[in-house]
Amino acid sequence: MSKMQLLHPLEHEDAEAVIIGGMVLDIHASPSIAANPGTTTPGKVYYVQGGVARNVAECMAKLGAKPYMISALGFDMAGNLLLEKWKSFGLSIEGILKDKDIDTPVVCNIFDVNGEVAAGVASVEAIEKYLTPDWISRFKSTLLSAPVLMVDANLSPPSLEASCRLAADAECPVWFEPVSVAKSRRISSIAEYVTFASPNEAELIAMADALLGSDEFRPLKGYDKKNNLSPASLFQLLKPAICLLLEKGIKVVLVTLGSSGVLLCSKGGPSSIQIPVDKTRRRGFGGELYRNVMKRFPPNSFLEHGRSSHFFALHLPAVPASVVRLTGAGDCLVGGTLTSICAGLDIIQSVSVGIAVAKATVEVAANVPSAFSLATIVDDAKCIYSSAKVLFHQSML
Amino acid sequence: MSKMQLLHPLEHEDAEAVIIGGMVLDIHASPSIAANPGTTTPGKVYYVQGGVARNVAECMAKLGAKPYMISALGFDMAGNLLLEKWKSFGLSIEGILKDKDIDTPVVCNIFDVNGEVAAGVASVEAIEKYLTPDWISRFKSTLLSAPVLMVDANLSPPSLEASCRLAADAECPVWFEPVSVAKSRRISSIAEYVTFASPNEAELIAMADALLGSDEFRPLKGYDKKNNLSPASLFQLLKPAICLLLEKGIKVVLVTLGSSGVLLCSKGGPSSIQIPVDKTRRRGFGGELYRNVMKRFPPNSFLEHGRSSHFFALHLPAVPASVVRLTGAGDCLVGGTLTSICAGLDIIQSVSVGIAVAKATVEVAANVPSAFSLATIVDDAKCIYSSAKVLFHQSML
């Protein structure tokens, strides 16, 4: 238990989300003049804290939560940086395995003058090697009080399975973040345990294929004009894959569409996937968020007609943003949604907040903004919530 | 004054070389599989302590000296790493400017599977911006007892000039390390102050052109078969440029030829450029080195026929090595030679030791080996010294 937590015994009694996955240092180098290939060019080098699980947890921390991070770091330069920053956020480091043999996960990218990756190397095998079922199982008791567990697909398949089984024993819902097309296929061994999954379109297709053991869904990727499609048309195209995920046991599929928003698809109404009140966190920012959202956009009528066992699909749009950099937006969408779920909001309210948090993220260069404005987030989230459209519910069949 | 020095008051009384220039972190990323351009590939990321001045000083420290480093670092991840390592070598950090506004110099290179640079970015402007004449002049008194000052051409021209003037006031000889072809031209404003310069062939040509304000010497670079030339033929080709450097005031020009060894060219005999005995360092490794070298290959007959005002040129060969990595070899050649000069050896003995130290360096992956064997260095140096050949002396004119 860190000192900071000892100073706030009341807050520590709040149940907190558990986040298992990668803490990664992104080293970004950008030349200041056009480079000749094969040479070293003058420019700038930036150190950016990354890793999907780390970004999600940092976002939650910036929203006032105190997520419990389970990860692995070395004692090298990158590990020291990530750990010191983690402590500075006031978060527990108990769950972070530190070992001198670990090469801290690092992604080194050199960009060209247009901002595209010219060359890049990812050294992230430590996550699979050291974040083992054995290490994760040490935190069984932490999961008992957790409102939700998030795993990112950087974990090895055995570690994903171990995490999910522990969560099932603790009756803790699991959020699966697919990380990349290649790693998203790791859903195949854990779909039955997963409550929430947040793929983009390409990850959705790969997950469906992995679950079916086929490549049936591949042709969908060929639609190169999909950016011009309406959310409703896109949903029709993606519906077979989404249905397969729901059939395989995932309760809520959130397909992220970038600037087109999010498709929220489920087999139950929004209230069927709410966190038990005794596990919610209504103190601090979480409490303020809960009270503000309940006042500005209480759970409403969207799916009155939907029964808890019925399939429904909702499109939540994004709000216009002054984009500085897109990195981190997807992770902050998850962080904002998880924070809201943990505060006791329903899934539609929560995703609305998540999209508002993602919007605030693309407006800064960092993966996670240094601070969020509750008022702006609630305003944007209300706007998103009010513009949500039901694309499908069972009675339309 | 660092704690370690306080613990060894006797050793601290030894005069020590002053080294001014860059401390740089090299971030090297190597893919483990062939990469598609424009993508991020799995691989490994290495953090290598570099910078010419830093490498030279670390090499001297590994040879038992305690060089006084004057440089500039930030409080960022790279700066912390370089500073902690520096402390671990037991070296003073007084001369290293630390400022939160400094972006610590970093070179980030991504290699291809053949070990060639695929893309690279150098962020080293802090050396010119923060290593100012004002900062350097604070160490005027340190220079008074220093047997030698080394400057690398990462310094801005005003800082190079300020360093040289301080050294002249302190009657301290200056060693100029050209760093790169582009930066080697900075010799133009300081040649009159420089006792030793250590260019490779391309830097030699650039320095001669810079001193003449011409591009007269460029054609020499066209000899693409120069690798097949004997040292004597190569010397004949390079002689006009070498002579120009000597005429402009540089007393000893060491042209490094990679695996072909070194051309040592001067206008005086070896004894004319020896350090005064009261500034030599004959305790510890320096003393052992001095005694061993004087026993195994005392200053001899090479240049008996050379008068102190006469031009002479000597070829010192390299010894065969099991090459692991070439980086750092040139810097360790300088570090070994400087350590020997500071121990009171003459320039021919010293360069022989320097080549032996460079040989030990190419046999490891790091820029500087973690330790040196005195016996091996002295054996190799004796072999080099014994194979040295006079290419030219004034009487041959």
XYZ file of C-alpha atoms in Angstrom, chain B residues 20 149 164 337 376 387:
6
model
C 34.715 19.361 -22.665
C 42.360 19.628 -22.345
C 41.230 27.213 -26.128
C 46.426 8.036 -26.037
C 47.063 -7.178 -22.972
C 55.972 -2.346 -36.268
